[in-house]
Structure formats: C-alpha cells, structure tokens
mmCIF file of C-alpha atoms in Angstrom:
data_model
loop_
_atom_site.group_PDB
_atom_site.id
_atom_site.type_symbol
_atom_site.label_atom_id
_atom_site.label_comp_id
_atom_site.label_asym_id
_atom_site.label_seq_id
_atom_site.Cartn_x
_atom_site.Cartn_y
_atom_site.Cartn_z
ATOM 1 C CA MET A 68 16.773 15.943 4.486
ATOM 2 C CA GLY A 69 13.095 15.020 4.623
ATOM 3 C CA LYS A 70 10.685 15.816 1.817
ATOM 4 C CA VAL A 71 7.631 17.885 2.759
ATOM 5 C CA ILE A 72 4.356 16.869 1.106
ATOM 6 C CA SER A 73 1.151 18.872 1.503
ATOM 7 C CA VAL A 74 -2.294 17.388 0.939
ATOM 8 C CA PHE A 75 -4.720 20.139 0.058
ATOM 9 C CA ILE A 76 -7.745 21.302 -1.918
ATOM 10 C CA ARG A 77 -10.157 24.145 -1.302
ATOM 11 C CA LYS A 78 -13.228 21.897 -1.141
ATOM 12 C CA GLY A 79 -14.065 19.999 2.030
ATOM 13 C CA GLY A 80 -15.098 16.348 2.033
ATOM 14 C CA SER A 81 -12.545 15.314 -0.564
ATOM 15 C CA GLY A 82 -10.669 12.824 1.599
ATOM 16 C CA LYS A 83 -7.878 15.248 2.432
ATOM 17 C CA THR A 84 -7.326 14.267 6.058
ATOM 18 C CA THR A 85 -7.911 10.588 5.281
ATOM 19 C CA THR A 86 -5.247 10.782 2.585
ATOM 20 C CA ALA A 87 -2.774 12.582 4.847
ATOM 21 C CA ILE A 88 -3.172 10.015 7.647
ATOM 22 C CA ASN A 89 -3.002 6.986 5.382
ATOM 23 C CA LEU A 90 -0.101 8.316 3.347
ATOM 24 C CA ALA A 91 1.808 8.792 6.599
ATOM 25 C CA SER A 92 0.872 5.274 7.677
ATOM 26 C CA GLY A 93 1.755 3.786 4.291
ATOM 27 C CA LEU A 94 5.166 5.439 4.224
ATOM 28 C CA ALA A 95 5.856 4.330 7.783
ATOM 29 C CA LYS A 96 5.006 0.739 6.852
ATOM 30 C CA GLN A 97 7.670 1.014 4.149
ATOM 31 C CA GLY A 98 10.211 1.733 6.863
ATOM 32 C CA LYS A 99 10.256 5.501 6.453
ATOM 33 C CA LYS A 100 10.519 7.954 9.333
ATOM 34 C CA VAL A 101 7.375 10.085 9.034
ATOM 35 C CA LEU A 102 5.903 13.177 10.670
ATOM 36 C CA LEU A 103 2.294 14.230 10.110
ATOM 37 C CA VAL A 104 1.687 17.948 10.669
ATOM 38 C CA ASP A 105 -1.918 18.894 11.377
ATOM 39 C CA LEU A 106 -2.292 22.393 9.968
ATOM 40 C CA ASP A 107 -6.085 22.235 9.684
ATOM 41 C CA THR A 108 -7.971 24.564 12.029
ATOM 42 C CA GLN A 109 -10.544 21.778 12.473
ATOM 43 C CA ALA A 110 -7.776 19.508 13.859
ATOM 44 C CA ASN A 111 -9.417 16.446 12.311
ATOM 45 C CA ALA A 112 -6.231 14.402 11.915
ATOM 46 C CA THR A 113 -5.366 15.029 15.556
ATOM 47 C CA VAL A 114 -8.860 14.006 16.670
ATOM 48 C CA VAL A 115 -8.836 10.823 14.569
ATOM 49 C CA LEU A 116 -5.452 9.780 15.965
ATOM 50 C CA LYS A 117 -6.498 10.678 19.513
ATOM 51 C CA ALA A 118 -3.512 12.999 19.857
ATOM 52 C CA ILE A 119 -5.147 16.149 21.263
ATOM 53 C CA ASP A 120 -2.790 18.035 23.548
ATOM 54 C CA ASP A 121 -3.695 21.513 24.760
ATOM 55 C CA ASN A 122 -0.162 22.120 25.993
ATOM 56 C CA LYS A 123 1.926 20.852 23.084
ATOM 57 C CA ASN A 124 0.668 21.523 19.567
ATOM 58 C CA ILE A 125 1.390 23.350 16.322
ATOM 59 C CA GLY A 126 -0.406 26.452 17.619
ATOM 60 C CA LYS A 127 2.083 26.761 20.473
ATOM 61 C CA VAL A 128 4.902 26.345 17.979
ATOM 62 C CA LEU A 129 3.580 29.045 15.656
ATOM 63 C CA SER A 130 3.260 31.433 18.596
ATOM 64 C CA ASP A 131 6.891 30.721 19.561
ATOM 65 C CA GLU A 132 6.001 29.155 22.918
ATOM 66 C CA MET A 133 7.955 26.005 22.056
ATOM 67 C CA THR A 134 9.859 24.386 19.203
ATOM 68 C CA ALA A 135 8.340 21.916 16.770
ATOM 69 C CA LYS A 136 10.521 19.165 18.226
ATOM 70 C CA GLU A 137 9.126 19.825 21.705
ATOM 71 C CA ALA A 138 5.512 19.569 20.488
ATOM 72 C CA ILE A 139 5.833 16.319 18.531
ATOM 73 C CA ARG A 140 4.256 13.158 19.891
ATOM 74 C CA ASN A 141 4.285 9.587 18.672
ATOM 75 C CA VAL A 142 1.096 7.812 17.553
ATOM 76 C CA GLY A 143 2.521 4.381 16.839
ATOM 77 C CA GLU A 144 4.239 3.981 13.480
ATOM 78 C CA PHE A 145 4.767 7.692 12.923
ATOM 79 C CA ASP A 146 4.889 11.026 14.735
ATOM 80 C CA ILE A 147 2.384 13.857 14.696
ATOM 81 C CA LEU A 148 2.618 17.568 15.322
ATOM 82 C CA PRO A 149 -0.946 17.907 16.614
ATOM 83 C CA ALA A 150 -3.377 20.788 16.347
ATOM 84 C CA THR A 151 -6.288 22.140 18.332
ATOM 85 C CA THR A 152 -9.148 24.306 17.117
ATOM 86 C CA ASP A 153 -7.280 27.219 18.745
ATOM 87 C CA LEU A 154 -5.114 27.122 15.617
ATOM 88 C CA VAL A 155 -7.632 29.557 14.142
ATOM 89 C CA ASN A 156 -6.171 32.174 16.503
ATOM 90 C CA ASN A 157 -2.716 31.680 14.995
ATOM 91 C CA GLU A 158 -4.249 32.024 11.559
ATOM 92 C CA GLN A 159 -5.877 35.309 12.549
ATOM 93 C CA GLU A 160 -2.651 36.579 14.099
ATOM 94 C CA LEU A 161 -0.645 35.817 10.960
ATOM 95 C CA THR A 162 -3.320 37.508 8.856
ATOM 96 C CA ILE A 163 -3.454 40.652 10.992
ATOM 97 C CA LYS A 164 0.314 40.978 11.228
ATOM 98 C CA VAL A 165 0.823 40.086 7.603
ATOM 99 C CA ASN A 166 4.376 40.645 6.367
ATOM 100 C CA PRO A 167 6.761 38.560 4.241
ATOM 101 C CA ASN A 168 7.722 36.435 7.246
ATOM 102 C CA SER A 169 4.076 35.581 7.943
ATOM 103 C CA PHE A 170 3.960 33.417 4.830
ATOM 104 C CA TYR A 171 7.117 31.495 5.762
ATOM 105 C CA LYS A 172 6.359 30.813 9.434
ATOM 106 C CA VAL A 173 5.593 27.116 8.935
ATOM 107 C CA LYS A 174 8.696 26.649 6.808
ATOM 108 C CA SER A 175 10.849 28.258 9.491
ATOM 109 C CA VAL A 176 9.513 26.055 12.317
ATOM 110 C CA LEU A 177 9.854 22.847 10.273
ATOM 111 C CA GLU A 178 13.342 23.544 8.958
ATOM 112 C CA PRO A 179 15.180 22.450 12.160
ATOM 113 C CA ILE A 180 13.445 19.028 12.193
ATOM 114 C CA LYS A 181 13.509 18.125 8.485
ATOM 115 C CA SER A 182 16.687 16.117 8.933
ATOM 116 C CA LEU A 183 14.920 13.888 11.486
ATOM 117 C CA TYR A 184 12.410 12.530 8.958
ATOM 118 C CA ASP A 185 12.251 10.973 5.526
ATOM 119 C CA TYR A 186 8.841 12.537 4.892
ATOM 120 C CA ILE A 187 6.796 15.283 6.524
ATOM 121 C CA ILE A 188 3.117 15.206 5.524
ATOM 122 C CA ILE A 189 1.039 18.358 6.053
ATOM 123 C CA ASP A 190 -2.737 18.188 6.337
ATOM 124 C CA THR A 191 -4.304 21.552 5.514
ATOM 125 C CA ALA A 192 -7.644 23.278 5.841
ATOM 126 C CA PRO A 193 -10.108 23.237 2.898
ATOM 127 C CA SER A 194 -9.557 26.931 2.254
ATOM 128 C CA GLN A 195 -7.128 29.414 0.750
ATOM 129 C CA SER A 196 -6.033 30.855 4.087
ATOM 130 C CA ILE A 197 -2.628 32.142 5.127
ATOM 131 C CA LEU A 198 -1.905 28.773 6.792
ATOM 132 C CA VAL A 199 -2.503 27.011 3.465
ATOM 133 C CA TYR A 200 -0.099 29.446 1.784
ATOM 134 C CA ASN A 201 2.378 28.680 4.556
ATOM 135 C CA ALA A 202 2.062 24.968 3.891
ATOM 136 C CA ILE A 203 2.579 25.341 0.155
ATOM 137 C CA LEU A 204 5.600 27.606 0.608
ATOM 138 C CA ALA A 205 7.123 24.949 2.882
ATOM 139 C CA THR A 206 6.270 22.101 0.501
ATOM 140 C CA ASP A 207 8.307 20.025 -1.917
ATOM 141 C CA GLY A 208 5.371 18.057 -3.316
ATOM 142 C CA ALA A 209 1.604 18.540 -3.480
ATOM 143 C CA ILE A 210 -1.129 15.914 -3.597
ATOM 144 C CA ILE A 211 -4.642 17.079 -4.425
ATOM 145 C CA PRO A 212 -7.404 14.617 -3.456
ATOM 146 C CA VAL A 213 -10.634 14.931 -5.466
ATOM 147 C CA GLU A 214 -13.864 13.188 -4.511
ATOM 148 C CA ILE A 215 -15.374 11.523 -7.560
ATOM 149 C CA GLN A 216 -18.895 12.865 -7.213
ATOM 150 C CA THR A 217 -20.970 15.344 -9.198
ATOM 151 C CA LEU A 218 -19.678 18.891 -8.614
ATOM 152 C CA ALA A 219 -16.993 17.540 -6.274
ATOM 153 C CA THR A 220 -14.227 18.720 -8.611
ATOM 154 C CA LYS A 221 -15.202 22.287 -7.732
ATOM 155 C CA GLY A 222 -12.125 23.985 -6.348
ATOM 156 C CA LEU A 223 -9.660 21.806 -8.259
ATOM 157 C CA SER A 224 -8.850 24.375 -10.919
ATOM 158 C CA GLN A 225 -8.371 27.080 -8.269
ATOM 159 C CA THR A 226 -6.086 24.759 -6.313
ATOM 160 C CA LEU A 227 -3.966 24.077 -9.385
ATOM 161 C CA GLU A 228 -3.805 27.813 -10.060
ATOM 162 C CA LEU A 229 -2.625 28.311 -6.481
ATOM 163 C CA VAL A 230 0.214 25.820 -7.023
ATOM 164 C CA ASP A 231 1.246 27.651 -10.191
ATOM 165 C CA SER A 232 1.111 31.051 -8.489
ATOM 166 C CA VAL A 233 3.288 29.916 -5.573
ATOM 167 C CA GLN A 234 6.010 28.213 -7.640
ATOM 168 C CA PRO A 235 7.952 31.451 -8.305
ATOM 169 C CA GLN A 236 8.311 31.889 -4.518
ATOM 170 C CA ASN A 237 8.924 28.161 -3.969
ATOM 171 C CA PRO A 238 10.806 26.758 -6.997
ATOM 172 C CA THR A 239 11.104 23.288 -5.392
ATOM 173 C CA LEU A 240 7.314 22.851 -5.344
ATOM 174 C CA GLU A 241 6.092 20.062 -7.616
ATOM 175 C CA LEU A 242 2.645 18.598 -8.190
ATOM 176 C CA ILE A 243 2.890 14.905 -7.352
ATOM 177 C CA GLY A 244 -0.617 14.478 -8.676
ATOM 178 C CA ILE A 245 -4.381 14.592 -8.401
ATOM 179 C CA LEU A 246 -5.775 11.652 -6.402
ATOM 180 C CA PRO A 247 -9.341 10.456 -7.165
ATOM 181 C CA THR A 248 -11.020 9.497 -3.877
ATOM 182 C CA LYS A 249 -14.288 7.930 -2.687
ATOM 183 C CA VAL A 250 -14.645 6.242 -6.058
ATOM 184 C CA GLN A 251 -17.692 3.975 -6.352
ATOM 185 C CA ALA A 252 -16.092 1.933 -9.089
ATOM 186 C CA ARG A 253 -19.124 -0.077 -10.117
ATOM 187 C CA THR A 254 -21.254 2.942 -10.965
ATOM 188 C CA ASN A 255 -21.565 4.555 -14.383
ATOM 189 C CA LEU A 256 -21.265 7.983 -12.741
ATOM 190 C CA ALA A 257 -17.856 7.168 -11.286
ATOM 191 C CA VAL A 258 -16.605 5.928 -14.654
ATOM 192 C CA VAL A 259 -17.845 9.052 -16.437
ATOM 193 C CA LEU A 260 -16.422 11.447 -13.845
ATOM 194 C CA THR A 261 -13.069 9.658 -13.622
ATOM 195 C CA ASN A 262 -12.699 9.638 -17.395
ATOM 196 C CA ASP A 263 -13.629 13.317 -17.521
ATOM 197 C CA LEU A 264 -11.020 14.123 -14.859
ATOM 198 C CA LYS A 265 -8.331 12.248 -16.817
ATOM 199 C CA SER A 266 -9.413 13.886 -20.062
ATOM 200 C CA ARG A 267 -9.091 17.379 -18.624
ATOM 201 C CA TYR A 268 -5.975 16.956 -16.473
ATOM 202 C CA LYS A 269 -4.243 14.062 -18.258
ATOM 203 C CA ASP A 270 -0.975 12.967 -16.622
ATOM 204 C CA LYS A 271 -1.606 15.206 -13.613
ATOM 205 C CA VAL A 272 -4.064 12.526 -12.439
ATOM 206 C CA LEU A 273 -2.345 9.794 -10.453
ATOM 207 C CA PRO A 274 -2.650 6.181 -11.681
ATOM 208 C CA ILE A 275 -4.242 5.363 -8.315
ATOM 209 C CA SER A 276 -7.871 5.710 -7.210
ATOM 210 C CA VAL A 277 -9.127 5.328 -3.652
ATOM 211 C CA PRO A 278 -12.441 3.454 -3.607
ATOM 212 C CA PHE A 279 -15.311 4.374 -1.351
ATOM 213 C CA THR A 280 -15.582 2.064 1.641
ATOM 214 C CA VAL A 281 -17.145 2.214 5.072
ATOM 215 C CA LYS A 282 -13.874 0.815 6.414
ATOM 216 C CA VAL A 283 -12.333 4.310 6.298
ATOM 217 C CA PRO A 284 -14.753 5.994 8.761
ATOM 218 C CA GLU A 285 -14.862 2.823 10.859
ATOM 219 C CA GLY A 286 -11.103 2.984 11.187
ATOM 220 C CA GLN A 287 -11.241 6.664 12.069
ATOM 221 C CA LEU A 288 -13.714 5.948 14.861
ATOM 222 C CA ALA A 289 -11.244 3.376 16.154
ATOM 223 C CA GLY A 290 -8.410 5.924 15.993
ATOM 224 C CA LYS A 291 -6.617 4.060 13.226
ATOM 225 C CA SER A 292 -5.600 4.482 9.619
ATOM 226 C CA VAL A 293 -7.541 2.213 7.280
ATOM 227 C CA LEU A 294 -4.208 0.442 6.663
ATOM 228 C CA ASP A 295 -4.205 -0.632 10.298
ATOM 229 C CA TYR A 296 -7.961 -1.135 10.645
ATOM 230 C CA ASP A 297 -8.377 -3.375 7.593
ATOM 231 C CA PRO A 298 -5.148 -3.880 5.631
ATOM 232 C CA THR A 299 -6.887 -6.190 3.136
ATOM 233 C CA CYS A 300 -9.546 -3.757 1.904
ATOM 234 C CA ASP A 301 -9.241 -2.008 -1.462
ATOM 235 C CA ALA A 302 -8.761 1.444 0.106
ATOM 236 C CA SER A 303 -5.764 0.135 2.049
ATOM 237 C CA LYS A 304 -4.273 -1.270 -1.143
ATOM 238 C CA ALA A 305 -4.777 2.096 -2.844
ATOM 239 C CA TYR A 306 -3.006 3.974 -0.064
ATOM 240 C CA GLU A 307 -0.183 1.421 -0.078
ATOM 241 C CA ALA A 308 0.172 2.149 -3.794
ATOM 242 C CA LEU A 309 0.151 5.897 -3.121
ATOM 243 C CA ALA A 310 2.936 5.547 -0.547
ATOM 244 C CA GLN A 311 4.984 3.480 -2.984
ATOM 245 C CA HIS A 312 4.336 6.053 -5.728
ATOM 246 C CA VAL A 313 5.669 8.815 -3.477
ATOM 247 C CA ILE A 314 8.770 6.778 -2.610
ATOM 248 C CA ASN A 315 9.394 6.062 -6.288
ATOM 249 C CA TYR A 316 8.837 9.729 -7.114
ATOM 250 C CA TYR A 317 11.505 10.960 -4.717
ATOM 251 C CA GLU A 318 13.876 8.010 -4.513
ATOM 252 C CA ARG A 319 13.969 6.969 -8.165
#
C-alpha cells in the first residue's frame, strides 16, 4: 500500500511545488512507482509538467465525474493526477456543503489507487483551505519546505500547529521534516537563518538543504524536474538526498 506524502506550508514562494515535483522524480529514479497529485488551485505542478487536461483532472474526480484512475496521466518517469484552475470551484463546493465527509473527500478518491503506487505525493495550495485539510487527512507523512530568507519562515509555526491539530483525526500522520529551500549557502544571512531554524525546531529540520539555483526555474520552463534538466547541479543532489531520506524513513 502506497505512502501518501503531502508537501505544504501556508506561505507561497517556499519551493513547495518544486519540492513536490522533484521528490516525485527522485523517488521514481530510485525505481519507485510514483503518483503526483496536484491539489493546488493554481495548478502549477500541472503547468510545469505540461499535463493540463480540461477533461481529465482532479477537479473532475472530486465532483464524481470520473475515478482517480481514469484521470491519471503519465509524464515520463511518474504519473500525475493533474489540476486546472477550475479546482477552486471544487474547493468552494466542499466549503459550502461542509460536512464530515467534505474533509475526507481526497482520502476517499485516493484509497482505491493506493495499492498501485509506492508513493503518492500531494502538492497543496499555500493556504489553510478545505483542500489542504483534505490533503493532510489523507496523508501519512508531511514535508514542510521553508525558504531561507528574511521573514520567509512566516507561516511555519501555523503549519506545524495544523499538523498537530489534525493528528487526532489522522493518527498515521507524521512530520517527515522541515526542508530549507532556496538556500544561498555562501551568504552570512543564509547561515544565520539556517542556524536559527535549527535552533528553534531542532530535529524537525531535515539534514538536507536545497540551494538556490537558476537551474530550477530553467528546468520548469523546459517542463522538467531539475533532476532531469541538470542532474549534476547541487539542487538535484539535494532532491536525490531527500528522496533517499523518504525511502529510508518508510522502508527502514
């Protein structure tokens, strides 16, 4: 049965979608069967991977027009359950018709396909919406990417509080860790902020940092993970290490 991992934080620009895509790619390169679920109303992962499909997407699945298996498409090494910006309508519908089942909709649509994958990675919106709650309630492990810039850790404490608040409803939920991203390693600021993050959150911070590099957006423009665009760059090595960390975490 596949493990579900959500990548989320309330603040935008933290490398959330980049992490979701490259974690999926890194796991796939380790021979794992991987599904990336785009649950972000901005559909950024879908756009980057050039997987837009107005007829088959997570929105259609959430509105019960098709099953998750019917909406999945392959993007090379792994599969994606794509999104469109119309996903905001599903979010509004779940909010308006809020009931206990509204919070477990994503879990219910993923359950029939979990056995098909080793890992299901969910990319979420930078918010605390009902779709984010859905993702966390369907999740086994959470990764929280944090951009190492001044004030960029805003939203981290609220995100950790959200994980804690959801655990009674989802006892299998574990924090895999906080992932420092966009780290400009040669600057004093990055050193100070990284040390501060580790001082405050200690072993919750992963022993992996993703350095800032122009190779990431260049790869996205090319419709590729940075692992495929430039496998030798430091960001690729960091995401390879993250994928291996996840495998060790669950398969130890």
